[in-house]
XYZ file of C-alpha atoms in Angstrom:
555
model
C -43.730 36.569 7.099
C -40.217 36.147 8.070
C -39.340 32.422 8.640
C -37.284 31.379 11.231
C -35.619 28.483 8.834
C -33.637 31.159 6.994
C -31.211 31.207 9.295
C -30.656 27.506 7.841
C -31.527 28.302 4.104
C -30.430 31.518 2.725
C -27.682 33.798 2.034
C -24.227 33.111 0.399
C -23.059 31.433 4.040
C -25.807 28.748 3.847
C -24.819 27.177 0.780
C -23.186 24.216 2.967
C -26.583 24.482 4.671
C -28.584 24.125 1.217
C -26.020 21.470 0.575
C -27.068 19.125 2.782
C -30.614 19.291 2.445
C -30.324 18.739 -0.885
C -28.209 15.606 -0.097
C -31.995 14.609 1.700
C -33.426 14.878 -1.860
C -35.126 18.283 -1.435
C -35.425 20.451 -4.275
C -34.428 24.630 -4.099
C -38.292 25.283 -4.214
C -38.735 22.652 -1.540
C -36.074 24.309 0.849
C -37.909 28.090 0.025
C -41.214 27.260 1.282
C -41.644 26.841 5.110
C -40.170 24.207 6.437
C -42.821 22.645 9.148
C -41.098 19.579 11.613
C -43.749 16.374 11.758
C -42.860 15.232 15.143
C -43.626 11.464 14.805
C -43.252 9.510 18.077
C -44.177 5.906 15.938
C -42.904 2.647 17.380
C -43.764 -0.954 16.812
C -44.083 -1.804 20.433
C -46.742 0.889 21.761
C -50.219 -0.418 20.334
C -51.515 3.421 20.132
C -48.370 4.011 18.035
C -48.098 1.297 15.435
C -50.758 3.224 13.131
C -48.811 6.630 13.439
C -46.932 6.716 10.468
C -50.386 6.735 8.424
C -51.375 9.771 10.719
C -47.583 11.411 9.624
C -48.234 10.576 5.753
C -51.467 12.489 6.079
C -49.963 15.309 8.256
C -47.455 15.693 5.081
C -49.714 15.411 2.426
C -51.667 18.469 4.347
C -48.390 20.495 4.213
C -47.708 20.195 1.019
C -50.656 20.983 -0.347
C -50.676 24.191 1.666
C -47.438 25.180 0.314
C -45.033 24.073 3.005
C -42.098 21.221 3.228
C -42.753 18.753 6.061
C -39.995 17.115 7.478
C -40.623 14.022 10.325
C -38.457 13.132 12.856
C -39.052 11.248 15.998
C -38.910 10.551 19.908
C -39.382 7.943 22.170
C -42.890 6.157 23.537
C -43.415 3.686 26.159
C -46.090 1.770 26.667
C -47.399 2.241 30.374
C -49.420 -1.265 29.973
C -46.177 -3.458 28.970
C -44.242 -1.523 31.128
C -46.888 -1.927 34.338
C -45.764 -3.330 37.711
C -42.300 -3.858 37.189
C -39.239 -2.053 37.228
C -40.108 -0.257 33.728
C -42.934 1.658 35.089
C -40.389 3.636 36.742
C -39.212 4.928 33.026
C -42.662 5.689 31.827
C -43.267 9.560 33.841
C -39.664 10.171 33.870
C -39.645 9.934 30.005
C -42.143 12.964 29.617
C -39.072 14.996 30.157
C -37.224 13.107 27.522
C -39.554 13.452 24.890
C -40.193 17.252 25.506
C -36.632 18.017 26.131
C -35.470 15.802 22.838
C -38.763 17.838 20.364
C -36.940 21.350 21.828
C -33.495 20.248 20.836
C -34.435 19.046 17.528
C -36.387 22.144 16.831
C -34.492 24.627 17.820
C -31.104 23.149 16.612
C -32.656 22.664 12.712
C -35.048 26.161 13.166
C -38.224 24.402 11.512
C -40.810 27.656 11.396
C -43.710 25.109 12.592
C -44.381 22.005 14.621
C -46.869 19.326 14.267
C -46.908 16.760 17.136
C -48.396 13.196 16.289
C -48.581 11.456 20.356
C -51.231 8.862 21.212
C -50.052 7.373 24.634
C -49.458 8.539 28.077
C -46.317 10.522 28.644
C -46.039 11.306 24.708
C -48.891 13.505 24.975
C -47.933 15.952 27.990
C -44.084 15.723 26.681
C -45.178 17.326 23.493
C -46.911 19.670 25.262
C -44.286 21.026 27.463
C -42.666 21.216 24.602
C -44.833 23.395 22.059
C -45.042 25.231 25.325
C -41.397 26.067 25.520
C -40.632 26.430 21.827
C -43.567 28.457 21.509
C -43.723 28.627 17.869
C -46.721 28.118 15.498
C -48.148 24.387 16.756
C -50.821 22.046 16.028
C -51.520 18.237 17.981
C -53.147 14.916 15.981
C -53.416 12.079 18.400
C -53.189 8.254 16.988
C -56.529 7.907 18.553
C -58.696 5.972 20.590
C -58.674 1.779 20.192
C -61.904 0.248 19.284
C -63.986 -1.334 22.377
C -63.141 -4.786 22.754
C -66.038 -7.539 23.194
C -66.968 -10.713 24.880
C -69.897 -12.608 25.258
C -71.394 -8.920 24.722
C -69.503 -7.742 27.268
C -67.197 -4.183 26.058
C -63.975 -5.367 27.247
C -60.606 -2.921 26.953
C -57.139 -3.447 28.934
C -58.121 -2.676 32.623
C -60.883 -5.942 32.165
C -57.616 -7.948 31.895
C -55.972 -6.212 34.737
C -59.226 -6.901 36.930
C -59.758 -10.218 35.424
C -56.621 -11.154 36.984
C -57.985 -10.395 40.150
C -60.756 -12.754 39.119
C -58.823 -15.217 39.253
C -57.107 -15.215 42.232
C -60.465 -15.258 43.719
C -61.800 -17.917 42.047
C -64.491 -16.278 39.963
C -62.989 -16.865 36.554
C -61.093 -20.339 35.058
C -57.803 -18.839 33.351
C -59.102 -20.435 30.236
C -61.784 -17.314 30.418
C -59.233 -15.125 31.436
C -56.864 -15.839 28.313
C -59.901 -15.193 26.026
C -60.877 -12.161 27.510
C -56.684 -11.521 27.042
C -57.687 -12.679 23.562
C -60.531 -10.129 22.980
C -59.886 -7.164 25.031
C -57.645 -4.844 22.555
C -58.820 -5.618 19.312
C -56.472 -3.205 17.503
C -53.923 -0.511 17.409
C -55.260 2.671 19.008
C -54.752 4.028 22.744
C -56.838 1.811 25.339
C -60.168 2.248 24.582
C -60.951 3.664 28.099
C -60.883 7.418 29.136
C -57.752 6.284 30.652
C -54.517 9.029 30.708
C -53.875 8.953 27.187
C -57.417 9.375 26.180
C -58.224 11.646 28.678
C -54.448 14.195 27.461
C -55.942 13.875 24.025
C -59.471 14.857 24.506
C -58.111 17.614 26.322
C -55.393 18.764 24.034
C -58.493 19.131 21.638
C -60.258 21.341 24.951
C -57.468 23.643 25.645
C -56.932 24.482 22.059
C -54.051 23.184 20.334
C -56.041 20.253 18.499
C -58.881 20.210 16.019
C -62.210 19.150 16.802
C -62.513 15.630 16.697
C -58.851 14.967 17.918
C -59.610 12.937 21.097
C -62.559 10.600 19.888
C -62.480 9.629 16.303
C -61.257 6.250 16.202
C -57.862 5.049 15.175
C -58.777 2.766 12.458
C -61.248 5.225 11.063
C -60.748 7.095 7.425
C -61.982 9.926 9.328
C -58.780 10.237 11.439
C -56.378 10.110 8.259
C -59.279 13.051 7.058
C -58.529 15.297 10.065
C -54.696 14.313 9.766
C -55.007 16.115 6.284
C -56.639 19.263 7.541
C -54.616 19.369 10.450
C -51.443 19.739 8.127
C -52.973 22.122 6.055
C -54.186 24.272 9.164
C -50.382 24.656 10.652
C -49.779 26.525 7.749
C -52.611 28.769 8.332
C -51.271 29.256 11.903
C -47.887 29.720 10.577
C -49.591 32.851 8.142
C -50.921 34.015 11.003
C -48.585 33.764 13.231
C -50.710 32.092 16.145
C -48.508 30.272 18.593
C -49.218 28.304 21.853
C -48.547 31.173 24.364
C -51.752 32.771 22.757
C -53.489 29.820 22.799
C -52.850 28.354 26.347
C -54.387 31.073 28.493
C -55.468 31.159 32.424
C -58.998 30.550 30.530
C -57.867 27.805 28.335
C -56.413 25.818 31.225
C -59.879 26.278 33.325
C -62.037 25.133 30.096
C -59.776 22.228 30.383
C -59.837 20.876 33.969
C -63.786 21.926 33.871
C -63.941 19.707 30.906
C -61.782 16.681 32.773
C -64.143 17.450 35.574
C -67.024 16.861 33.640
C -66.083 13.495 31.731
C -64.596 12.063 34.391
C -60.667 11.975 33.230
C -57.426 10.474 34.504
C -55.900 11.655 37.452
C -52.358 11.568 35.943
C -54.256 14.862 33.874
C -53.119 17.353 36.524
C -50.587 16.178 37.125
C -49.462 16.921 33.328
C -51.242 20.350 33.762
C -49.189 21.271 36.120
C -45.909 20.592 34.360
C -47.567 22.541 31.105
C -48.378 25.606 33.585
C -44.719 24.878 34.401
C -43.657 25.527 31.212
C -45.177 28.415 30.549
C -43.517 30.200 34.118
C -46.944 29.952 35.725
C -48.075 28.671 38.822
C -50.510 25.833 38.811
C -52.946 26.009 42.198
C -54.759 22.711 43.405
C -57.270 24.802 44.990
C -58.296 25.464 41.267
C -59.615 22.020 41.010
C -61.681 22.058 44.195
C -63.163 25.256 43.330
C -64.396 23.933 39.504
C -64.902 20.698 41.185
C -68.326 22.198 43.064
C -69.653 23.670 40.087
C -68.576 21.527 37.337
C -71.490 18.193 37.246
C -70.045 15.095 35.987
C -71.977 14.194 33.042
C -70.068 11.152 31.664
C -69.196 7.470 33.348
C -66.934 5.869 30.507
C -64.638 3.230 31.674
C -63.347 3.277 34.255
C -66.061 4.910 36.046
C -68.568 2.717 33.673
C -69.113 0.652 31.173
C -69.203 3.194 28.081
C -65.685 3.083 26.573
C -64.003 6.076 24.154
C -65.947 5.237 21.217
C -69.138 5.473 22.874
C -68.249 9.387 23.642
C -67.433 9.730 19.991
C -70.701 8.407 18.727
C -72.414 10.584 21.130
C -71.068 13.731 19.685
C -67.462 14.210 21.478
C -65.887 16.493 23.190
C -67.863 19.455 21.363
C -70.706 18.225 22.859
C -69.774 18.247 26.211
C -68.519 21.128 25.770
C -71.980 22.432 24.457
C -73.354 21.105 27.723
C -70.945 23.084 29.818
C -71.754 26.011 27.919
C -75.121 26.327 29.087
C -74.631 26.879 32.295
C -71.640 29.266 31.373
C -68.689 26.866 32.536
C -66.531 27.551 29.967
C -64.225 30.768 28.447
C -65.569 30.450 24.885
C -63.588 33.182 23.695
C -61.050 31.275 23.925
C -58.299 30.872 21.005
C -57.880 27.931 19.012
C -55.942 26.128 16.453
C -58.686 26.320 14.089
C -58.586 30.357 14.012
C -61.804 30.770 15.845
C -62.832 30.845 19.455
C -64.592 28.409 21.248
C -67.466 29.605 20.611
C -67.670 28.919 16.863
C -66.289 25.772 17.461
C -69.070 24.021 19.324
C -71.862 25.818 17.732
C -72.850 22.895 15.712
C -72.183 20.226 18.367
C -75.060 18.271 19.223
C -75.406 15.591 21.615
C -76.342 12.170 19.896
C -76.667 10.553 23.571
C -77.993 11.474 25.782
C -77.804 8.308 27.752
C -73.289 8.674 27.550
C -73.552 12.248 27.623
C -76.170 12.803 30.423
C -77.446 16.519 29.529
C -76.327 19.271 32.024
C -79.977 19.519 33.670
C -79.439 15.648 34.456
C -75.749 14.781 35.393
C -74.892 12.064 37.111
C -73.541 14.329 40.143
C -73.875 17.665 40.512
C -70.050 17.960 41.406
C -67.154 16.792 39.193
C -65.227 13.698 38.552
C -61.735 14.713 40.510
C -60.904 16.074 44.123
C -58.045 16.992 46.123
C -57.801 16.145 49.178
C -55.949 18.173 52.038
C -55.257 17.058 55.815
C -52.407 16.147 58.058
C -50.947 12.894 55.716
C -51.026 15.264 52.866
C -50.485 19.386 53.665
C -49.555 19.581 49.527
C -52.593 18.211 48.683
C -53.377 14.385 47.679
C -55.740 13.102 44.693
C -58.739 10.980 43.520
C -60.879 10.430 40.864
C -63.894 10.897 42.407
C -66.483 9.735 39.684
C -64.947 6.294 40.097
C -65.476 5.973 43.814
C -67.731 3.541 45.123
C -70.470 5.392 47.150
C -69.487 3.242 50.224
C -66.005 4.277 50.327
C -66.375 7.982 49.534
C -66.104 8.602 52.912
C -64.018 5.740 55.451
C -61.885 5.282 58.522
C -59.663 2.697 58.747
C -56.472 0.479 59.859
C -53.315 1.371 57.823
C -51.354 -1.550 56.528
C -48.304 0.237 55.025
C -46.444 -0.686 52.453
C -42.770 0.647 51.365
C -42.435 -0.525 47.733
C -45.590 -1.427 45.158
C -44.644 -4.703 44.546
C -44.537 -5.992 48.441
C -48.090 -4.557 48.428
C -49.345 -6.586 45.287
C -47.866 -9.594 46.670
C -50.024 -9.105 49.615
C -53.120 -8.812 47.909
C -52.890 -11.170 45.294
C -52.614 -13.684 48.179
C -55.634 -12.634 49.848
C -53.783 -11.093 52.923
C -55.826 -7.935 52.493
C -58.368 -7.595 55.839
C -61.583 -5.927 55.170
C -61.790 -2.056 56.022
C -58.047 -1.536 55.427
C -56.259 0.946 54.278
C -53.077 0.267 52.228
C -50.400 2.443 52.224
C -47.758 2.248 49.754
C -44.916 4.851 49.935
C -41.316 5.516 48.705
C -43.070 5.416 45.224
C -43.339 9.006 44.569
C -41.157 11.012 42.438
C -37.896 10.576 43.947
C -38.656 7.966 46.137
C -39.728 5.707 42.992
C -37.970 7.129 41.348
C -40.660 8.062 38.635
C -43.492 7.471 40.822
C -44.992 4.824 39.908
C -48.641 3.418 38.378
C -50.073 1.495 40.853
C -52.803 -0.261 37.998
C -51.830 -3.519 39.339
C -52.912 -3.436 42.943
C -56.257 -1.419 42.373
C -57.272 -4.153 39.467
C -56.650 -6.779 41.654
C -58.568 -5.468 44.170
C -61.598 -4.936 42.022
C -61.200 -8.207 40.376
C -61.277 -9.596 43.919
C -64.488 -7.848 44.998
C -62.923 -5.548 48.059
C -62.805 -2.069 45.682
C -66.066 -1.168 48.093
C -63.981 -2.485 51.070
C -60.910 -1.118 51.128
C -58.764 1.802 50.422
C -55.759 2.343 48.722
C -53.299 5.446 49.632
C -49.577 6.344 47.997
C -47.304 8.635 47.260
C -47.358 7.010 43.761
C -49.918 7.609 41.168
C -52.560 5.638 39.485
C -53.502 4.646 36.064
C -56.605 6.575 34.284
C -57.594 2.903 34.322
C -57.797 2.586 38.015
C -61.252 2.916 39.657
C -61.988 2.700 43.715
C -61.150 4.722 46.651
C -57.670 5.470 45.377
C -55.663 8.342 46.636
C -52.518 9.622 45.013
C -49.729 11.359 44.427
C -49.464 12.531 48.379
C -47.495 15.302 48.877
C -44.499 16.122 50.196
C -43.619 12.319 49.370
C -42.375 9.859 51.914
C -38.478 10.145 50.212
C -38.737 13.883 51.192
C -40.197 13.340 54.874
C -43.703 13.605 54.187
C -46.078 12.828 56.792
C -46.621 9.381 54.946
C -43.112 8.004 56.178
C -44.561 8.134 59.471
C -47.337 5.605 59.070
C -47.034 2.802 60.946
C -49.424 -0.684 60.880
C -52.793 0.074 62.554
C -53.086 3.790 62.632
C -56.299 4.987 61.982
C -56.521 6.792 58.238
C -59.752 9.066 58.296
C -61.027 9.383 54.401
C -63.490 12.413 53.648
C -63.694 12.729 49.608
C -66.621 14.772 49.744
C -65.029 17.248 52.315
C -61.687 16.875 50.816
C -59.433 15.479 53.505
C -57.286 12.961 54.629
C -56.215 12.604 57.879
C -54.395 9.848 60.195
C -55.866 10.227 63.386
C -52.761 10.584 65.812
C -51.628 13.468 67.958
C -49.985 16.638 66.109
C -47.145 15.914 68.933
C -46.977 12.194 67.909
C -46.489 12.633 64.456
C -44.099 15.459 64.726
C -42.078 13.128 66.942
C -41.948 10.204 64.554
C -40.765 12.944 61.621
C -37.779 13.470 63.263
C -36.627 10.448 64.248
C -37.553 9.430 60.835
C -34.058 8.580 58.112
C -34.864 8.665 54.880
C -33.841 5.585 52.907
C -30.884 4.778 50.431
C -31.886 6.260 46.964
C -33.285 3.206 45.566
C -30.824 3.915 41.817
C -27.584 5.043 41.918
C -26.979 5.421 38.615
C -28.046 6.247 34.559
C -31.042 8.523 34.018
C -32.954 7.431 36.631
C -30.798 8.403 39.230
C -30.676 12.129 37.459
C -34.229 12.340 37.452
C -34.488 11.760 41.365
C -31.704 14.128 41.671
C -33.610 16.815 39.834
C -37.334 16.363 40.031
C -39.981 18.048 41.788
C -42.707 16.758 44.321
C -45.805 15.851 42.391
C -48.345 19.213 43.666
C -45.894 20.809 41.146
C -46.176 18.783 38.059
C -43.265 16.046 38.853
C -41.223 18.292 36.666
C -37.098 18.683 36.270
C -36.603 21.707 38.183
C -34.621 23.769 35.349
């Protein structure tokens, strides 16, 4: 095995080399073994990150006792729920370039021979990818995991019941004195939100694609069990480093359908494809939206965890995990299982011994909860490159619905609106200019679609934007429309009281004006001022793609 840190370690010429990892401490037997990077993205202000340096000392121990010389360094991690519905949820996609763009430089720069990413939140988890796809050397993923389920008056509580409680308010259902104990009681502990929300819903399906070990996406964050895996996950990279088994053979055509079939069945975040898209990006592959449609009619959703229901991430993991959905998919042949994975085997051996514990949280394949699966796209004249929904967590009422537009050019101007009861029944609000480069960083719109469930009108009305939505947000919610209003898309052409024509279960979306009409209003249409002029931001709208292609920095 020829290591790629040699070219930082031996020979006469490296002595200034061996120099200055000795001034780190290391001794001459530390700096011959293979030296494996423990990419640590840690921070005290990220909830599902405050534990991570436990999961890091476990990664290392697991290295060392496999013969190899971890050494951790980090990257950046916001918090989508602090950062929500102000101008910092513009940072939060736009830093998934960051984070994979600051793991390559690191990498490549010091020439570790292995990488072991530690994520746990939203963006972390799809920057690391894109990066492990890009490096491609051997690499292994062990997520912070999930947060406990939070409880009140025997109620499971978890972040979006605050969000929605808000909405409570405003309508008079709840006193804020419940509301700040339900604040109190929601997140009882470090972890990421105990939801299959996006980070959740990236970590169970790191573990589905791959590049994770079994167990990755549902053992709990406080659990000994997770420090456990954290151990054998550090010891596996060296396998995979003896081996010589790297993400490019792991992330297959195959791998990528076993994943969306598995966020099909479960029900994930709709910020997922969005991520799988800028992973197929990575890897110089195209990444079709039909693809979800066509796995979307065979695929049965088999799991309603929050915020589809009321059963939250540990729920899943009591009931078996993502092995055993997984051994529900395979018995209707859903899934590649001879498909590569981090642990050396196929798929195949890895769910063998899965067994479902629950049937009631994960509803056996003969007795889904729909026979179709828990995201669409949607195609039609407001969106020719394709819109999206999470399906499972559409109220029956709304899954298909005509309605007045009241549009909306910035997500706060719409929030205002609703959270002073200015919302009419049977409306549909558009909010645009929040995509990608209209955002920029297209935004999370968690704090209009709470408040609209809080305030009862989820079954009511619908919600459309170039933006995107939290894995939190349930309702008829529509995102990331494409080509985004910034860009001319037929969304900067709404106008108050046109009539929006939603058809989930035949996959379109549609305002009901004249082909002539619209075309006419396109081109008198001027696009706006870009909304930031300078810093990173402003090089992100610059550079960055629509959202059918991932959001990604066109390189």
């Amino acid at each position: 095995m020829v290591l790629r840190s040699n070219q930082v370690k031996k020979g006469i010429a490296k002595a200034p080399h061996r120099a200055l990892f000795k001034a780190c401490g290391l001794t001459d037997d530390e700096i011959n073994r293979p030296i494996v990077g423990i990419v640590n993205s840690f921070n005290e202000i990220v909830p599902g990150h405050i534990g991570l340096n436990k999961i890091s000392e476990a990664v290392k121990a697991g290295v060392r006792m496999a013969g190899g010389t971890p050494l951790e360094f980090s990257t950046i991690g916001i918090c989508d729920g602090i950062s929500m519905n102000h101008e910092g949820m513009k940072y939060s996609l736009a830093s998934r370039e960051v984070i994979s763009d600051s793991i390559e430089l690191m990498a490549q720069a010091h020439q570790f021979d292995a990488l072991v990413m530690i994520p746990n939140c939203d963006k972390i988890i799809p920057g690391m990818l894109m990066a492990a796809a890009r490096i491609n050397i051997p690499t292994i993923f062990i997520s912070g995991g999930p947060m406990l389920t939070g409880r009140y008056k025997e109620k499971k509580l978890d972040l979006i019941s605050v969000f929605e409680a808000v909405g409570k308010v405003e309508k008079g259902e709840i006193s804020e004195e419940e509301l700040k104990i339900i604040e109190e009681y929601a997140c009882p502990g470090c972890g990421s939100c105990a939801g299959l929300f996006t980070a959740n819903s990236m970590n169970c399906l790191t573990e589905a694609i791959g590049l994770a070990l079994p167990g990755n996406g549902t053992i709990p964050a406080v659990y000994a069990e997770r420090i456990r895996l954290a151990k054998k996950t550090g010891i596996k990279i060296m396998e995979l480093l003896e081996k010589d088994i790297k993400p490019s053979d792991i992330l297959t055509e195959e791998a990528f359908s076993n994943a969306l079939v598995v966020d099909m069945a479960f029900g994930g975040s709709t910020n997922s494809v969005l991520h799988l898209a800028a992973l197929a990006y990575e890897l110089g592959r195209d990444f079709d939206l039909n693809l979800i449609n066509q796995l979307n009619k065979k695929t049965p959703t088999l799991c309603k965890i929050s915020p589809a229901g009321e059963d939250r991430v540990l729920d899943l993991y009591e009931a078996g995990g993502v092995e055993a959905i997984m051994k529900e998919l395979a018995k209707k042949n859903l899934l590649n299982l001879n498909c590569l994975t981090v642990t050396g085997e196929m798929v195949s051996k890895n769910i063998e011994k899965a067994e479902n514990l629950n049937p009631r949280v994960i509803r056996p394949i003969e007795n889904p909860y729909s026979e179709t699966g828990g995201l669409a796209i949607l195609w039609g004249n407001l969106a020719p490159g394709g819109a999206i929904v999470k399906e499972s967590a559409v109220a029956s009422e709304m899954l298909k619905h005509t309605g007045p537009a009241r549009v909306f050019n910035s997500e706060d101007e719409a929030f205002k609106t609703i959270i002073n009861g200015k919302i009419n029944t049977g409306e549909v609000i558009v909010i645009r200019y929040e995509g990608p480069k209209g955002g920029p960083g297209m935004r999370e719109m968690l704090s209009p679609t709470s408040a609209l469930v809080g305030m009862g009108l989820d079954k009511e009305v619908a919600l459309i934007t170039d933006g995107r939505f939290s894995g939190g947000t349930r309702g008829a919610a529509i995102g990331h429309l494409s080509p985004e209003a910034q860009e001319g898309g037929p969304i900067a052409a709404l106008k108050d009281g046109d009539l929006i024509e939603i058809d989930i279960p035949n996959k379109k979306l549609n305002v009901k004006l004249d082909q002539s009409e619209l075309k006419k209003r396109l081109e008198n249409w001027v696009p706006p001022s870009p909304k930031v002029s300078k810093g990173y931001l402003a090089l992100y709208a610059r550079l960055v793609s629509s959202a059918d292609k991932g959001a990604v920095i066109k390189r």
